[in-house]
Each structure stands twice: as C-alpha cells, then as structure tokens.
Short mmCIF file of C-alpha atoms in Angstrom, two decimals:
data_model
loop_
_atom_site.label_atom_id
_atom_site.label_comp_id
_atom_site.label_asym_id
_atom_site.label_seq_id
_atom_site.Cartn_x
_atom_site.Cartn_y
_atom_site.Cartn_z
CA MET A 1 0.00 0.00 0.00
CA LEU A 2 2.88 2.39 0.73
CA LEU A 3 4.25 1.96 -2.80
CA THR A 4 0.78 2.55 -4.24
CA ASP A 5 0.39 5.69 -2.11
CA LEU A 6 3.77 6.96 -3.32
CA ARG A 7 2.95 6.35 -6.98
CA THR A 8 -0.37 8.13 -6.57
CA ILE A 9 1.36 11.23 -5.18
CA PHE A 10 3.73 11.39 -8.14
CA GLU A 11 0.83 10.96 -10.56
CA ARG A 12 -1.33 13.69 -9.01
CA ASP A 13 1.06 16.28 -7.61
CA PRO A 14 3.31 18.11 -10.10
CA ALA A 15 5.32 19.47 -7.15
CA ALA A 16 6.51 15.98 -6.17
CA ARG A 17 10.10 15.73 -7.46
CA ASN A 18 11.79 12.80 -5.70
CA TRP A 19 11.04 9.94 -3.30
CA LEU A 20 13.00 11.45 -0.40
CA GLU A 21 11.06 14.69 -0.55
CA VAL A 22 7.73 12.88 -0.64
CA LEU A 23 8.60 10.56 2.26
CA PHE A 24 9.78 13.30 4.61
CA CYS A 25 7.84 16.39 3.49
CA TYR A 26 4.32 15.15 2.67
CA PRO A 27 2.18 15.09 5.84
CA GLY A 28 -0.65 13.31 4.00
CA LEU A 29 1.58 10.30 3.32
CA GLN A 30 2.99 10.35 6.84
CA ALA A 31 -0.51 10.44 8.33
CA LEU A 32 -1.49 7.41 6.26
CA VAL A 33 1.59 5.48 7.42
CA PHE A 34 0.72 6.23 11.06
CA HIS A 35 -2.91 5.30 10.41
CA ARG A 36 -2.19 1.95 8.79
CA LEU A 37 -0.19 0.92 11.86
CA ALA A 38 -2.84 2.25 14.25
CA HIS A 39 -5.65 0.59 12.27
CA TRP A 40 -3.91 -2.81 12.37
CA LEU A 41 -3.51 -2.56 16.14
CA TYR A 42 -7.11 -1.38 16.45
CA LYS A 43 -8.41 -4.39 14.52
CA ILE A 44 -6.61 -6.91 16.72
CA GLY A 45 -8.07 -5.27 19.81
CA ILE A 46 -5.06 -3.51 21.32
CA PRO A 47 -6.34 -0.80 23.71
CA PHE A 48 -5.04 2.78 24.04
CA ILE A 49 -1.99 2.45 21.76
CA PRO A 50 -3.90 2.93 18.45
CA ARG A 51 -5.50 6.16 19.74
CA PHE A 52 -2.13 7.34 21.06
CA ILE A 53 -0.52 6.74 17.67
CA SER A 54 -3.40 8.67 16.06
CA HIS A 55 -2.82 11.51 18.52
CA ILE A 56 0.90 11.65 17.74
CA SER A 57 0.09 11.65 14.02
CA ARG A 58 -2.32 14.56 14.53
CA PHE A 59 0.36 16.50 16.43
CA LEU A 60 2.99 15.93 13.74
CA THR A 61 0.89 16.25 10.57
CA GLY A 62 -2.24 18.24 11.48
CA ILE A 63 -4.34 15.37 10.14
CA GLU A 64 -6.65 13.45 12.47
CA ILE A 65 -7.67 9.95 11.40
CA HIS A 66 -9.40 7.71 13.90
CA PRO A 67 -7.78 4.25 14.06
CA GLY A 68 -11.13 2.66 13.24
CA ALA A 69 -11.47 4.41 9.87
CA LEU A 70 -10.98 2.23 6.81
CA ILE A 71 -8.70 3.84 4.20
CA GLY A 72 -8.21 2.25 0.79
CA GLN A 73 -5.05 2.12 -1.29
CA GLY A 74 -3.73 5.00 -3.37
CA VAL A 75 -5.47 7.63 -1.21
CA PHE A 76 -3.81 11.06 -1.46
CA ILE A 77 -4.34 13.65 1.29
CA ASP A 78 -2.95 16.79 -0.36
CA HIS A 79 -1.48 19.32 2.12
CA GLY A 80 -3.93 17.91 4.65
CA MET A 81 -3.88 20.43 7.49
CA GLY A 82 -7.16 20.24 9.40
CA VAL A 83 -8.43 17.01 7.80
CA VAL A 84 -10.61 14.96 10.18
CA ILE A 85 -11.73 11.41 9.38
CA GLY A 86 -14.10 9.76 11.85
CA GLU A 87 -14.09 6.30 13.37
CA THR A 88 -16.58 4.58 11.06
CA ALA A 89 -15.63 6.46 7.90
CA ILE A 90 -14.67 4.44 4.82
CA VAL A 91 -12.51 6.01 2.11
CA GLY A 92 -12.33 4.15 -1.18
CA ASP A 93 -9.29 3.53 -3.35
CA TYR A 94 -7.53 6.45 -5.06
CA ALA A 95 -9.57 9.13 -3.30
CA LEU A 96 -8.13 12.66 -3.28
CA ILE A 97 -8.73 14.72 -0.13
CA TYR A 98 -7.67 18.34 0.28
CA GLN A 99 -6.98 20.39 3.41
CA GLY A 100 -9.73 21.19 5.87
CA VAL A 101 -11.97 18.29 4.87
CA THR A 102 -14.16 16.65 7.52
CA LEU A 103 -15.62 13.17 7.15
CA GLY A 104 -17.69 13.34 10.32
CA GLY A 105 -20.94 12.52 12.05
CA THR A 106 -24.03 14.56 12.70
CA GLY A 107 -24.65 13.78 16.36
CA LYS A 108 -24.14 11.24 19.12
CA GLU A 109 -25.66 8.27 17.31
CA SER A 110 -23.92 4.91 17.67
CA GLY A 111 -22.92 2.38 15.04
CA LYS A 112 -22.05 3.46 11.50
CA ARG A 113 -22.23 7.25 11.76
CA HIS A 114 -19.63 8.51 9.29
CA PRO A 115 -19.66 8.65 5.48
CA THR A 116 -18.54 6.04 2.99
CA LEU A 117 -16.61 7.33 -0.03
CA GLY A 118 -16.34 5.31 -3.22
CA SER A 119 -13.23 5.01 -5.37
CA HIS A 120 -11.65 7.93 -7.27
CA VAL A 121 -13.60 10.50 -5.22
CA VAL A 122 -12.28 14.08 -5.02
CA VAL A 123 -13.16 16.11 -1.91
CA GLY A 124 -12.30 19.80 -2.28
CA ALA A 125 -10.69 21.99 0.37
CA GLY A 126 -12.88 22.72 3.37
CA ALA A 127 -15.69 20.40 2.33
CA LYS A 128 -17.72 18.67 5.03
CA VAL A 129 -19.25 15.25 4.41
CA LEU A 130 -21.39 14.38 7.41
CA GLY A 131 -23.41 11.40 8.58
CA ASN A 132 -23.80 7.80 7.50
CA ILE A 133 -24.16 8.59 3.81
CA GLN A 134 -22.91 6.95 0.64
CA ILE A 135 -20.73 8.85 -1.84
CA GLY A 136 -20.52 7.00 -5.14
CA ASP A 137 -17.50 6.34 -7.33
CA ARG A 138 -15.83 9.18 -9.27
CA VAL A 139 -17.75 11.88 -7.39
CA ARG A 140 -16.28 15.39 -7.17
CA ILE A 141 -17.22 17.47 -4.13
CA GLY A 142 -16.55 21.18 -4.56
CA ALA A 143 -14.50 23.18 -2.06
CA GLY A 144 -16.48 24.41 0.93
CA SER A 145 -19.50 22.21 0.23
CA VAL A 146 -21.52 20.56 3.00
CA VAL A 147 -22.84 17.15 1.93
CA LEU A 148 -25.60 15.61 4.05
CA ARG A 149 -27.25 13.16 1.62
CA ASP A 150 -26.24 10.21 -0.54
CA VAL A 151 -24.56 11.13 -3.81
CA PRO A 152 -24.76 8.88 -6.90
CA SER A 153 -21.67 7.91 -8.85
CA ASN A 154 -20.23 10.06 -11.66
CA THR A 155 -21.60 13.35 -10.35
CA THR A 156 -20.36 16.71 -9.09
CA VAL A 157 -21.65 18.21 -5.84
CA VAL A 158 -21.36 21.86 -4.76
CA GLY A 159 -22.98 24.25 -2.31
CA ILE A 160 -24.45 24.37 1.19
CA PRO A 161 -26.17 22.02 1.44
CA GLY A 162 -24.46 20.09 -1.34
CA ARG A 163 -26.44 19.74 -4.56
CA VAL A 164 -25.73 17.44 -7.48
CA THR A 165 -24.89 19.66 -10.44
CA ARG A 166 -23.80 17.21 -13.10
CA GLN A 167 -24.64 13.64 -13.99
CA ASN A 168 -22.22 11.37 -15.83
CA ASN A 169 -19.16 13.30 -14.74
CA LEU A 170 -16.72 12.01 -17.36
CA SER A 171 -13.99 14.65 -17.08
CA THR A 172 -10.61 12.98 -17.57
CA ASN A 173 -8.83 15.46 -15.31
CA ILE A 174 -10.08 15.15 -11.75
CA LEU A 175 -8.24 18.37 -10.82
CA ASP A 176 -10.39 20.59 -13.08
CA HIS A 177 -11.89 22.48 -10.15
CA ASP A 178 -12.48 25.52 -12.34
CA LYS A 179 -15.12 23.53 -14.24
CA VAL A 180 -17.28 23.00 -11.14
CA ARG A 181 -20.54 24.88 -11.63
CA ASP A 182 -21.84 27.58 -9.29
CA VAL A 183 -25.44 26.44 -9.07
CA GLU A 184 -26.63 29.27 -6.83
CA ALA A 185 -25.24 31.91 -9.18
CA GLU A 186 -26.90 30.17 -12.14
CA VAL A 187 -30.27 30.25 -10.36
CA ILE A 188 -29.80 33.93 -9.53
CA ARG A 189 -28.93 34.62 -13.17
CA ALA A 190 -32.07 32.82 -14.34
CA LEU A 191 -34.25 34.78 -11.90
CA PHE A 192 -32.53 38.04 -12.87
CA GLU A 193 -33.17 37.42 -16.57
CA ARG A 194 -36.81 36.60 -15.81
CA VAL A 195 -37.22 39.83 -13.84
CA LYS A 196 -35.70 41.82 -16.70
CA ALA A 197 -38.11 40.18 -19.16
CA LEU A 198 -41.05 41.06 -16.92
CA GLU A 199 -39.80 44.64 -16.63
CA LYS A 200 -39.62 44.88 -20.42
CA GLN A 201 -43.18 43.60 -20.73
CA PHE A 202 -44.30 46.11 -18.12
CA GLU A 203 -42.65 48.94 -20.07
CA GLU A 204 -44.44 47.89 -23.24
CA LEU A 205 -47.78 47.78 -21.44
CA GLN A 206 -47.08 51.15 -19.88
CA ASP A 207 -46.33 52.67 -23.29
CA GLN A 208 -49.62 51.31 -24.61
CA SER A 209 -51.57 52.58 -21.63
CA SER A 210 -53.82 55.56 -22.10
CA PHE A 211 -52.69 57.00 -18.78
CA SER A 212 -49.92 59.53 -18.87
CA ALA A 213 -47.19 59.84 -16.28
CA THR A 214 -48.80 63.09 -15.12
CA GLU A 215 -52.14 61.42 -14.52
CA LEU A 216 -50.52 58.59 -12.58
CA GLY A 217 -48.41 60.89 -10.45
CA ASP A 218 -44.68 60.82 -9.95
CA GLU A 219 -44.84 58.46 -6.96
CA GLN A 220 -46.83 55.89 -8.93
CA THR A 221 -44.63 55.99 -12.03
CA TYR A 222 -42.39 52.95 -12.33
CA ASN A 223 -39.19 53.20 -14.28
CA PRO A 224 -37.31 49.86 -14.32
CA LYS A 225 -34.33 51.45 -16.06
CA SER A 226 -33.62 53.48 -12.93
CA ASN A 227 -33.01 50.34 -10.88
CA LYS A 228 -29.41 50.80 -9.73
CA SER A 229 -29.23 47.30 -8.29
CA ASP A 230 -28.88 45.85 -11.80
CA GLY A 231 -25.22 46.80 -11.84
CA MET A 232 -24.59 45.15 -8.49
CA ILE A 233 -26.28 41.93 -9.64
CA GLU A 234 -24.30 41.92 -12.88
CA ASP A 235 -21.02 42.36 -10.95
CA PHE A 236 -21.92 39.45 -8.69
CA LEU A 237 -22.76 37.15 -11.59
CA ASP A 238 -19.70 38.21 -13.58
CA GLY A 239 -17.55 37.39 -10.58
CA ALA A 240 -19.00 33.88 -10.55
CA GLY A 241 -18.35 33.53 -14.26
CA ILE A 242 -22.06 33.15 -15.07
#
C-alpha cells in the first residue's frame, strides 16, 4: 500500500520531485503510514496504543484519522492540514482529499455514523461530508461544500447544502476544479433574466396605456431602467463567471 500511495502522489502532484522529498515532506503520506499501523492494532483489539498513535500523528501532521477508519489504497491527502476522518468512515481507493476536509458525524448516534466514499472521489478543500451517507465512485465534491445526503456515482456536488450539479461526470482530469458549476449563481442569473423580461413587458404595457405619467403621479410611475441594483447583480454574476 505504501508503494501505491507513493505512486499516486507522483501521478497527481506536479510538485513531487523525488522519493526522499515525498517521504519526509508530505504530511498526507505520513498520516497514512501512522494510520495503517494504528488501524492494524485497532483491529486486533489492542487498547489505548492505536489512539495514542493517532494523537501523535495529529500533532505531527495536522491530520486526524481515527484508528477505526478504513482507508483504501492509493489515497492522497494533499497538504492535509485540518483534515478529520471519523471512526466509522470508509474512504475508497484512489480518493483525493484536500486540506480542511471533515468526514464526520451529525450527532451522538452509535454504530455506523460517518460517510462512505467510493473510489476515485475528489473532496475539495474545506468540504464537510457528514453522517452515515454513501458517496458513489468518481464523485467530485466542490470546495467548501456541505454534503448531508447520498450522492450517486459520476456526479459533481457543490454548495451548502451540497447539490448534485452534473450527472455522468466524465472529465478525464479530476483536478479541473475551475469547471465546477456555481449552481446558486446560475439560479440567480435565471431569476434576474426573468425579472428583466417582466420589466420589459411592463414597459411595453405602460407605453400602450392611455394614462400619462402626469395622470398617474410621480410616486406611482415605475421606471425599471432606474433600478441601480442591476449593476450590483451583474457584478456578482460576472464574478462567478455566469
């Protein structure tokens, strides 16, 4: 598994230059080495020592993995500071986890209370995947998302709470984070365009009306073109690339 983990780092991280650098300077790999030892001791029923090894690993790497968590082969924890993986979490083969990710629970329930990730899953920086939920294979979870429900395979999830934004996610480059959609901004854009269309229809009806602006009074006259918030909305949507 160590050799597989090393190969995965070289395949996914362009900054990885040699084996010595990866072994001594990659906290994600070091945390996995500590965890595999702690997990083996945990499975054979050794008390205290597995948790102590996990605690030492957390102190040295900034990554907290409970000894009971099941981690597949080829998993890459990139940078890793602040990553928390709970006791009953399962991480599938070749998953990619960025810093600040939490695979946690939602309360004090017993039994299986942490998420299960399929193979080739990408979890973006700061994302939270909470509860006993199933994340399918080849799922991409956008940075900062909060996922509380099951996610089918081959999809992309973004937002708070996480929403599926794409089915049949067939992108060959799993690191294409810039191609993750901003669903909320898209909805705002759609609503904004609908409001503008309604304003245009209102203008046309107003032009056809037999009432003049004088008869209606200045306070009752509606001029959609004077809405200064349009510029603010456009700036927001342009910033999201929508």
